[in-house]
PDB file of C-alpha atoms in Angstrom:
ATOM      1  CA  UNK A   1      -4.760  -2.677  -8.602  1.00  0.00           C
ATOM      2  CA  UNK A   2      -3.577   0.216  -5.957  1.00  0.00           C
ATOM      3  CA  UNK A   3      -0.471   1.948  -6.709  1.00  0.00           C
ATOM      4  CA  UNK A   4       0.335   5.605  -4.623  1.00  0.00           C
ATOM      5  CA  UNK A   5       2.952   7.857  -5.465  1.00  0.00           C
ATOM      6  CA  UNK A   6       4.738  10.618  -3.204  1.00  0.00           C
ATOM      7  CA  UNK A   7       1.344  10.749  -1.435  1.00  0.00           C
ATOM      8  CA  UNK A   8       0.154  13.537   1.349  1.00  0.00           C
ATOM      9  CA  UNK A   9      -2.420  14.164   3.256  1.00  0.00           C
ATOM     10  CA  UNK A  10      -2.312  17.324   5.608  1.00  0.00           C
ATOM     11  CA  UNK A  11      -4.618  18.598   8.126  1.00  0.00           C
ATOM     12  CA  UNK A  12      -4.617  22.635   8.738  1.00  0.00           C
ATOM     13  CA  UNK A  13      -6.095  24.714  11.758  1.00  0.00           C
ATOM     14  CA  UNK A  14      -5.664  28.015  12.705  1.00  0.00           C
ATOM     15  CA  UNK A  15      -2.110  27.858  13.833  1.00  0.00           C
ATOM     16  CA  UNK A  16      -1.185  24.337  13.027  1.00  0.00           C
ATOM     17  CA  UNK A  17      -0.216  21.832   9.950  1.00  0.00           C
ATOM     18  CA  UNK A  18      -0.473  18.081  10.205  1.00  0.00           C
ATOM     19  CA  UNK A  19       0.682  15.950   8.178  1.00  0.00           C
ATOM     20  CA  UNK A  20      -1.564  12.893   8.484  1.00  0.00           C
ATOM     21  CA  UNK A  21       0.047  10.779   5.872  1.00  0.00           C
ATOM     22  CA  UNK A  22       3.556  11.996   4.657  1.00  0.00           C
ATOM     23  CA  UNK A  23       5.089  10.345   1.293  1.00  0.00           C
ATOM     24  CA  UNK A  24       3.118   7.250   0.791  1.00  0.00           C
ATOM     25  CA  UNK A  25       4.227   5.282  -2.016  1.00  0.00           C
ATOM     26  CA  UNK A  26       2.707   1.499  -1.785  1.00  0.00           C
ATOM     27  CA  UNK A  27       1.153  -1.046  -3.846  1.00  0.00           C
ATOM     28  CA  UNK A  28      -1.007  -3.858  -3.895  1.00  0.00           C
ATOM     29  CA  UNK A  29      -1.559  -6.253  -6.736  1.00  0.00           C
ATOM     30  CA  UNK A  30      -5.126  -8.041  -7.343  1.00  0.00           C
ATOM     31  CA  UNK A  31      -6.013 -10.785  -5.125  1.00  0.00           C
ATOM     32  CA  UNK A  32      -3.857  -9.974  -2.631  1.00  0.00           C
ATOM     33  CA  UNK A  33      -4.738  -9.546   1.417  1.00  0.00           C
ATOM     34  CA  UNK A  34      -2.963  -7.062   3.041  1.00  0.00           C
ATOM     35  CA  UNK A  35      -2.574  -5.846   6.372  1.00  0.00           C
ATOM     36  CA  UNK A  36      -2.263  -2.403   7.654  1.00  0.00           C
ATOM     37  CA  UNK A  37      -1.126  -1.854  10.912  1.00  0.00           C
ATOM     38  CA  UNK A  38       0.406   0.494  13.179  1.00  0.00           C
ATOM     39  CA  UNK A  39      -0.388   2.331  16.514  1.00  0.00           C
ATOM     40  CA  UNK A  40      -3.313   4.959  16.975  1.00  0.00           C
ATOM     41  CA  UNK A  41      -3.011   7.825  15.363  1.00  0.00           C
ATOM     42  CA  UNK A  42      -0.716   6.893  12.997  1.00  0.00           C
ATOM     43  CA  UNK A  43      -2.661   7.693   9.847  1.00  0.00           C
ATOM     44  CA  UNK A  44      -4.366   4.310   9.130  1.00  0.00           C
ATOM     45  CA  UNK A  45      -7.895   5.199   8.401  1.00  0.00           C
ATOM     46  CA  UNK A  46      -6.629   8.182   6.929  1.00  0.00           C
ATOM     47  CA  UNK A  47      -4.847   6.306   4.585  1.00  0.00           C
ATOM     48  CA  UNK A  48      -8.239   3.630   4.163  1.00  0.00           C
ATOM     49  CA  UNK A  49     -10.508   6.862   3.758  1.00  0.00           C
ATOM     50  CA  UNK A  50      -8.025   7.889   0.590  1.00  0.00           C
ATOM     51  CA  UNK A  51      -7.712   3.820  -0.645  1.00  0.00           C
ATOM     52  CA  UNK A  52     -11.790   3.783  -0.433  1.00  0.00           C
ATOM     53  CA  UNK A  53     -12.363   6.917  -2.495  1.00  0.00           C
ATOM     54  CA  UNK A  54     -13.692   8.929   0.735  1.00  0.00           C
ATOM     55  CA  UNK A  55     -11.465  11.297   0.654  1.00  0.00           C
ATOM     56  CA  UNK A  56      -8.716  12.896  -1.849  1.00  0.00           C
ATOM     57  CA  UNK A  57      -4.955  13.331  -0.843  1.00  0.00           C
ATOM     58  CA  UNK A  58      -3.506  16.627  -0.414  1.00  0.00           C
ATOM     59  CA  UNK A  59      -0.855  15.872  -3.067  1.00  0.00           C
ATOM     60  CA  UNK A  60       0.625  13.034  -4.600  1.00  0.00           C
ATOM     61  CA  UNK A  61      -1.045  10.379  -6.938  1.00  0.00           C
ATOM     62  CA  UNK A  62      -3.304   7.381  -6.377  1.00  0.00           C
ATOM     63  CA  UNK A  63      -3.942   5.102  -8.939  1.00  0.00           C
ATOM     64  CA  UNK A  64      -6.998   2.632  -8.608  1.00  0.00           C
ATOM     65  CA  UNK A  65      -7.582  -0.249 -11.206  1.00  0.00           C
ATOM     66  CA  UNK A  66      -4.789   2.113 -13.019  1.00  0.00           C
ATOM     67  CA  UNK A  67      -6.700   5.569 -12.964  1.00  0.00           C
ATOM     68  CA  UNK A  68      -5.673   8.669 -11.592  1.00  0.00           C
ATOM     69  CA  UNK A  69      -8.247   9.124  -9.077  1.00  0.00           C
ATOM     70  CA  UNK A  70      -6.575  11.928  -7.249  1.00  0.00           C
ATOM     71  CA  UNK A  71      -8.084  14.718  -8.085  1.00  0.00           C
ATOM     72  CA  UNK A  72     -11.650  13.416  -8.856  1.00  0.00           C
ATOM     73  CA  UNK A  73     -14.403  14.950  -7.313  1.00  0.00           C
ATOM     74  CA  UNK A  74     -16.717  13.424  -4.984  1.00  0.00           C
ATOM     75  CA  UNK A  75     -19.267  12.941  -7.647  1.00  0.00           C
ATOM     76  CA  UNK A  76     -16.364  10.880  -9.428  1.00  0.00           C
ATOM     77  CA  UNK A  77     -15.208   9.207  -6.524  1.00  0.00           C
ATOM     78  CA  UNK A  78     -18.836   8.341  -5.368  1.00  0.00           C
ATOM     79  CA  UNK A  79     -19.354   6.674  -9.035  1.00  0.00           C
ATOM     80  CA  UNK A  80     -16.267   4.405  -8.709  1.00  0.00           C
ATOM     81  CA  UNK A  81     -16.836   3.895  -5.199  1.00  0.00           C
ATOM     82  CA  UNK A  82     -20.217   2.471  -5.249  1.00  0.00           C
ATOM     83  CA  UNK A  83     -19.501   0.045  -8.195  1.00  0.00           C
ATOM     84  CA  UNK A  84     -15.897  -1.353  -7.385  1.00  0.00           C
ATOM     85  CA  UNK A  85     -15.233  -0.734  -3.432  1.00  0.00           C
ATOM     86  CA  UNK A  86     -16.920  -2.942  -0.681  1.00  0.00           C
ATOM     87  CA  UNK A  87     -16.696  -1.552   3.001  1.00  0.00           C
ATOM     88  CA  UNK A  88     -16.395  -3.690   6.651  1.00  0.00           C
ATOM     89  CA  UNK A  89     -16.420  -1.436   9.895  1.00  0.00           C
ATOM     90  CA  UNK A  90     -15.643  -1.892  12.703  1.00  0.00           C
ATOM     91  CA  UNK A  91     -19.030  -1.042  14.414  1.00  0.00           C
ATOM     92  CA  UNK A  92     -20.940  -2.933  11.806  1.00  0.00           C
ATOM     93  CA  UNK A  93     -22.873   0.198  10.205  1.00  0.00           C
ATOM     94  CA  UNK A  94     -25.981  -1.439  10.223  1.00  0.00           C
ATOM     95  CA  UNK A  95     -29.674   0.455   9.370  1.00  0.00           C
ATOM     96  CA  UNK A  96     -31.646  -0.461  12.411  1.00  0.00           C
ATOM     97  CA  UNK A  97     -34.726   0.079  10.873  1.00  0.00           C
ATOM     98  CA  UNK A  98     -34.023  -2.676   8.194  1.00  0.00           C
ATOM     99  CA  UNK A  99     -33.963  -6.319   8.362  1.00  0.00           C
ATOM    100  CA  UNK A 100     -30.908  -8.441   7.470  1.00  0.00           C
ATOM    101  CA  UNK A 101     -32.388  -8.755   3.818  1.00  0.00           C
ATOM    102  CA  UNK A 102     -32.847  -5.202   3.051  1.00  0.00           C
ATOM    103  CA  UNK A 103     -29.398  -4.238   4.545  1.00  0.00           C
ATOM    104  CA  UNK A 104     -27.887  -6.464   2.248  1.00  0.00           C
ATOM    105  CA  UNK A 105     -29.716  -5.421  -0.650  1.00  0.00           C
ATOM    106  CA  UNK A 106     -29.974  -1.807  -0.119  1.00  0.00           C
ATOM    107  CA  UNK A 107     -26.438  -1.145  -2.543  1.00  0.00           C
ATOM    108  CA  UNK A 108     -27.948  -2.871  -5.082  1.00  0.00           C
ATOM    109  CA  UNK A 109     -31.298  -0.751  -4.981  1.00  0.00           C
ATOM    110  CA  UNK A 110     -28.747   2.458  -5.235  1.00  0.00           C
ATOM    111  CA  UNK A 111     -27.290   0.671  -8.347  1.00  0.00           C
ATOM    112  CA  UNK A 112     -30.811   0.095 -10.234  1.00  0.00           C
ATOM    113  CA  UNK A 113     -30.204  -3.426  -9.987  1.00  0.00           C
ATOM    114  CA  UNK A 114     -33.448  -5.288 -11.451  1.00  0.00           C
ATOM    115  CA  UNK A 115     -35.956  -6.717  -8.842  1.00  0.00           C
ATOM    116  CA  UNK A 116     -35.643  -9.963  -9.640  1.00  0.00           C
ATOM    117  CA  UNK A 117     -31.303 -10.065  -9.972  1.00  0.00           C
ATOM    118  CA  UNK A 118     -31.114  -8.483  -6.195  1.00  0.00           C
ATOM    119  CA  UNK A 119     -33.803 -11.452  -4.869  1.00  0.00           C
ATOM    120  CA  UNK A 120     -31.192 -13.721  -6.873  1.00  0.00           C
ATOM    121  CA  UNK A 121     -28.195 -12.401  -5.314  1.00  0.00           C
ATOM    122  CA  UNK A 122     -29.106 -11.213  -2.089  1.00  0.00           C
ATOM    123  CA  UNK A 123     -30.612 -15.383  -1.740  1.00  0.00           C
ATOM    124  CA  UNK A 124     -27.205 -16.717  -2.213  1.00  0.00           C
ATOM    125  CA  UNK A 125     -25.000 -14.592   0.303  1.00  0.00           C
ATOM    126  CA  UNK A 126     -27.912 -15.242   2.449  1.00  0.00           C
ATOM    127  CA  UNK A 127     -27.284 -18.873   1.902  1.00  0.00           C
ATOM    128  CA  UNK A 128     -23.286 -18.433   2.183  1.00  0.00           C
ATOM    129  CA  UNK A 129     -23.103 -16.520   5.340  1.00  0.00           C
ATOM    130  CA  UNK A 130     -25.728 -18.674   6.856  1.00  0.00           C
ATOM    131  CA  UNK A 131     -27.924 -16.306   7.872  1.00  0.00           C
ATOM    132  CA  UNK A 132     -30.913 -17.424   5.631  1.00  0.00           C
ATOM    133  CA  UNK A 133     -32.620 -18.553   9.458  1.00  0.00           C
ATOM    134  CA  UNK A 134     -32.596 -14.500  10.068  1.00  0.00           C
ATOM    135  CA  UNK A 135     -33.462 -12.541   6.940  1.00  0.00           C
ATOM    136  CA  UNK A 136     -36.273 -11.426   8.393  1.00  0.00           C
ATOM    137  CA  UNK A 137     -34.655 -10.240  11.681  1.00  0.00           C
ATOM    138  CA  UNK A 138     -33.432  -6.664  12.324  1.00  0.00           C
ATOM    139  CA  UNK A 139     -30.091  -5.839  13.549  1.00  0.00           C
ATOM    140  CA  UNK A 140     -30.775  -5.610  17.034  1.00  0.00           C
ATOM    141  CA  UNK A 141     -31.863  -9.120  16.888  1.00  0.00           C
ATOM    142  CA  UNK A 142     -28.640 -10.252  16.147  1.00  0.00           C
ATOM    143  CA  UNK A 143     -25.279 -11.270  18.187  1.00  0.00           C
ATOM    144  CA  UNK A 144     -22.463  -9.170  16.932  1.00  0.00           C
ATOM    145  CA  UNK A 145     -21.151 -12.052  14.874  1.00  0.00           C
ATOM    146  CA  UNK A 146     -24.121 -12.396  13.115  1.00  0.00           C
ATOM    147  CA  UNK A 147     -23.871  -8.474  12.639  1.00  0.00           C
ATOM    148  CA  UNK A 148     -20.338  -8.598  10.854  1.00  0.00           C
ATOM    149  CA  UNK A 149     -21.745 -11.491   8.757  1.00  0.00           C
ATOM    150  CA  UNK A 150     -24.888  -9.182   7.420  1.00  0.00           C
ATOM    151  CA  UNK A 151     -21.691  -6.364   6.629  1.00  0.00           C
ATOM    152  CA  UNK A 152     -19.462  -8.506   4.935  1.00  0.00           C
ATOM    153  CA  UNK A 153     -22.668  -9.776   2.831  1.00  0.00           C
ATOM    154  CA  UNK A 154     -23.292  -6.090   2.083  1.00  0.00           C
ATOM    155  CA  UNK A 155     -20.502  -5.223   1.213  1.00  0.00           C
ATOM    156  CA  UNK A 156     -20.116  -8.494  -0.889  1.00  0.00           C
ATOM    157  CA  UNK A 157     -23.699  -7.617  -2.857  1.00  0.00           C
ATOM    158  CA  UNK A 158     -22.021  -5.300  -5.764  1.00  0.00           C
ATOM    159  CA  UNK A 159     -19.317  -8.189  -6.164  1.00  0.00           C
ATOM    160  CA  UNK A 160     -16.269  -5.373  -5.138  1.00  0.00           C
ATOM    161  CA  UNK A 161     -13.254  -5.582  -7.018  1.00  0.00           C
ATOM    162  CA  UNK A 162     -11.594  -4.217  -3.126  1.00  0.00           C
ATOM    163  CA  UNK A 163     -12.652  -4.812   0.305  1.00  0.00           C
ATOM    164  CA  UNK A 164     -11.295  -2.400   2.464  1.00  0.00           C
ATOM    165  CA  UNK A 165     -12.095  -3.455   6.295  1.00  0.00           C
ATOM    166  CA  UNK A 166     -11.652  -1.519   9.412  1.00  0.00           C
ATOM    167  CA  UNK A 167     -10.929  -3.539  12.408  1.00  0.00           C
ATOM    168  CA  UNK A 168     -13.459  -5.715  11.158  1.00  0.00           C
ATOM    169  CA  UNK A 169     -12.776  -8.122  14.557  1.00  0.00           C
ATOM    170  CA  UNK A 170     -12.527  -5.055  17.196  1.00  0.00           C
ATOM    171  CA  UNK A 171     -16.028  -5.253  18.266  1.00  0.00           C
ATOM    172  CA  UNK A 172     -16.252  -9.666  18.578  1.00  0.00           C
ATOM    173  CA  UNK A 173     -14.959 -11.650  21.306  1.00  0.00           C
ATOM    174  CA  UNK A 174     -12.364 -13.946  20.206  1.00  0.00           C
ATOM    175  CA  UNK A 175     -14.341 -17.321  18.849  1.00  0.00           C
ATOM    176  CA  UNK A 176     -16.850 -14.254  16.736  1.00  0.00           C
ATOM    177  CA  UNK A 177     -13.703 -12.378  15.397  1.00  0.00           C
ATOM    178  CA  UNK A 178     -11.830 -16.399  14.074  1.00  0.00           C
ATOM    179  CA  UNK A 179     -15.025 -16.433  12.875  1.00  0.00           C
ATOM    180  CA  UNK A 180     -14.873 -13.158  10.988  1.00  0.00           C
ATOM    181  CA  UNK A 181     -11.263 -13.851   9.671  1.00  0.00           C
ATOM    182  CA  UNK A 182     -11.765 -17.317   8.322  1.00  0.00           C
ATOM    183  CA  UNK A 183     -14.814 -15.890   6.005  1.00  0.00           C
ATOM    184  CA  UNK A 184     -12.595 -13.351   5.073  1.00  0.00           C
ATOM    185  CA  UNK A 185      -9.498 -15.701   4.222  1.00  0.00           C
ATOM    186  CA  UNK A 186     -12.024 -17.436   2.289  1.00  0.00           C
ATOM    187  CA  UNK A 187     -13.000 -14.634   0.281  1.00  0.00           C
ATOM    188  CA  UNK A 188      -8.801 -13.948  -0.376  1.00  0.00           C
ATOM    189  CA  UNK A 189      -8.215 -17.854  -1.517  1.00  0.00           C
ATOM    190  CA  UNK A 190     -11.765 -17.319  -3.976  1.00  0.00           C
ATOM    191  CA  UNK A 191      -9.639 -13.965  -5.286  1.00  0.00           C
ATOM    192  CA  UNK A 192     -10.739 -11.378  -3.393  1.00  0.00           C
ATOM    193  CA  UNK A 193      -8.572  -8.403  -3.011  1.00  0.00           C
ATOM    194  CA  UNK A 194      -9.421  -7.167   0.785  1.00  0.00           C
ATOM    195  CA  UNK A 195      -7.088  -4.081   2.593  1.00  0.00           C
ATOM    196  CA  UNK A 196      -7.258  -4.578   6.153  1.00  0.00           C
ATOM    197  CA  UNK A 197      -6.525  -1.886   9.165  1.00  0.00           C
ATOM    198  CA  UNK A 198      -6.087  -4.124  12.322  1.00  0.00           C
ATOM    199  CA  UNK A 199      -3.863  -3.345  15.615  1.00  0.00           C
ATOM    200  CA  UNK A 200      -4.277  -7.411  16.151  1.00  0.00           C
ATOM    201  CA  UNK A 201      -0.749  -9.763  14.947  1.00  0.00           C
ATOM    202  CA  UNK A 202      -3.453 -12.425  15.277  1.00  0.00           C
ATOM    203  CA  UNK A 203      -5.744 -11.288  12.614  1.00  0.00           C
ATOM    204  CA  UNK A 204      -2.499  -9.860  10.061  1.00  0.00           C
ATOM    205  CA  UNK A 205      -1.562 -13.525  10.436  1.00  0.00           C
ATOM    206  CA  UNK A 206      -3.942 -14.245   7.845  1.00  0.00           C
ATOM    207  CA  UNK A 207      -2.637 -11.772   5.587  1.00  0.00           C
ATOM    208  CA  UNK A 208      -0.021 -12.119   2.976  1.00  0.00           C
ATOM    209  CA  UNK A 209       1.690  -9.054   4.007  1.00  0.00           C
ATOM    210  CA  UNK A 210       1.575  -6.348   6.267  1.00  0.00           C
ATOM    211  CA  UNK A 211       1.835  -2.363   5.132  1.00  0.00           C
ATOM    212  CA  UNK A 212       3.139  -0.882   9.212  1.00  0.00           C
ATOM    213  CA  UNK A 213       2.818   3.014   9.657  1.00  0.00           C
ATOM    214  CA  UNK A 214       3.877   5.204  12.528  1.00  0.00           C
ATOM    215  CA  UNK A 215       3.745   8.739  12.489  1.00  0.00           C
ATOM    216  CA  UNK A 216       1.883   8.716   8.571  1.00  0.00           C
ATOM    217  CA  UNK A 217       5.088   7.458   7.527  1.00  0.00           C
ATOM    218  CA  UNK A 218       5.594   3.583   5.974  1.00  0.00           C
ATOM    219  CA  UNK A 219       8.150   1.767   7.987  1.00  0.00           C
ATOM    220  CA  UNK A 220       9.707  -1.185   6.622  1.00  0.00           C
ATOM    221  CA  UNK A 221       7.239  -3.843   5.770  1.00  0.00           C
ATOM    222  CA  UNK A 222       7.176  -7.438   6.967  1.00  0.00           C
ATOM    223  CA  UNK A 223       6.489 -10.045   4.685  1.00  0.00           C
ATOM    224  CA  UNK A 224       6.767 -13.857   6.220  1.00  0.00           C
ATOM    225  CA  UNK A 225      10.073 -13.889   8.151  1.00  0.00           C
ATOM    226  CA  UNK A 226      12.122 -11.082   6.076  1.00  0.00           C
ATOM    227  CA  UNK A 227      11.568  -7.905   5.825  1.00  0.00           C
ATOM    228  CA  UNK A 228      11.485  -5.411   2.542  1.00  0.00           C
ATOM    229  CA  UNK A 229      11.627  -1.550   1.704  1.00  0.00           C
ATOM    230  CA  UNK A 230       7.947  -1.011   0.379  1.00  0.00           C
TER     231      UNK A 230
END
C-alpha cells in the first residue's frame, strides 16, 4: 500500500539546511498496524504529514496504493486525501460548534454523500463507538475518551483505506488511552491498515511492527523479538 524510495525532506532558512527526513525507504503492506516511534524531533510527523498527503517530500518517491504521489499538487493530494486517508490527533480536532453527529458526518457532506447514505452511516459508527447516548452533545460535553471516540468515528465515516494516528493516546489517562488502543486493534484484526506515531512501548505493543527514527534517519526496525534492516 505505502512504499518510499530514497526519500527527503529538507527545511531551509536564511543561513541554515535541515534535513528533516534523510533517505527514507519503508514499506507497509495492506492491513498491517505499524508503529512509528522515536524521540522528539526526530522527523515523525514529518514523515506522517508526507504518508497523509499533507505535504510533498523534497526528493525521493512515495508511492500510495502504487501511485507516484510525489510530486502532486495539493489539489491532487487533497483529492486522494479526502477519499482514501482517515486522520486521529492527538488533541482530538474537534469543531466546537458541532455536535458529535455533525462532526462525524461533516467528511461525508465534503464528499456529496446523499442525505439519506450519511444518516445511514453516520447511525452505525454511532452505534459502534457507543456514543449513540451523545449525538446530540457538543464536544465540550464530552470526557476526552469520548472525544477520541467521535475522531476515530470521523475519521472512520469515508471508510479510509489508511489511518494515520498521531499519538492518538497522549491526551487520555491510562484506562481512556487502553480504551483507545483496543478500538483501534479492532479496527487492524477487521483489516484496517492504521500508521501510528506514538513515544509509548505500551501502545506499539499492539502493533505488528515498529518503523524507529532518530535524527530523520530509519534505525533498525524491531519486529517481535528480532530485529531487521527496513
Amino acid at each position: 500500500m505505502i512504499k518510499t524510495e530514497n526519500l527527503f525532506k529538507l527545511f531551509q532558512t536564511e543561513d541554515v539546511e535541515t534535513a528533516a527526513l534523510n533517505d527514507i525507504n519503508i514499506q507497509v503492506e495492506q492491513g498491517e498496524f505499524v508503529a512509528i516511534m522515536g524521540p522528539s524531533g526526530c522527523g515523525k510527523s514529518t514523515m506522517l504529514n508526507i504518508l497523509g498527503l499533507l505535504d510533498n517530500p523534497s526528493s525521493g518517491h512515495y508511492f500510495f496504493m502504487g501511485s507516484d504521489v510525489s510530486k502532486k499538487s495539493e489539489r491532487q493530494r487533497a483529492v486522494l486525501r479526502k477519499s482514501n486517508i482517515g486522520f486521529i490527533f492527538q488533541s482530538f480536532n474537534l469543531i466546537d460548534e458541532l455536535t458529535v453527529y455533525e462532526n462525524i458526518e461533516l467528511a461525508l457532506l465534503y464528499l456529496k454523500v446523499p442525505y439519506s447514505d450519511r444518516k445511514k452511516r453516520v447511525s452505525i459508527l454511532l452505534d459502534q463507538m457507543q456514543l449513540t447516548p451523545r449525538k446530540n452533545h457538543f464536544p465540550q460535553q464530552l470526557s476526552g475518551g469520548q472525544q477520541q471516540r467521535v475522531a476515530i468515528a470521523r475519521a472512520l465515516i469515508i471508510e479510509p483505506k489508511l489511518i494515520l494516528a498521531d499519538e492518538p493516546t497522549g491526551n487520555l489517562d491510562t484506562a481512556h488511552g487502553d480504551e483507545v488502543m483496543s478500538l483501534l486493534k479492532d479496527l487492524h484484526d477487521n483489516g484496517t491498515t492504521i500508521i501510528m506515531v506514538t513515544h509509548s512501548p505500551l501502545c506499539a505493543a499492539f502493533c505488528n511492527r515498529k518503523i524507529n527514527l532518530l535524527d530523520g534517519e530509519v534505525v533498525p526496525e524491531s519486529v517481535g523479538t528480532r530485529t531487521v534492516a527496513v
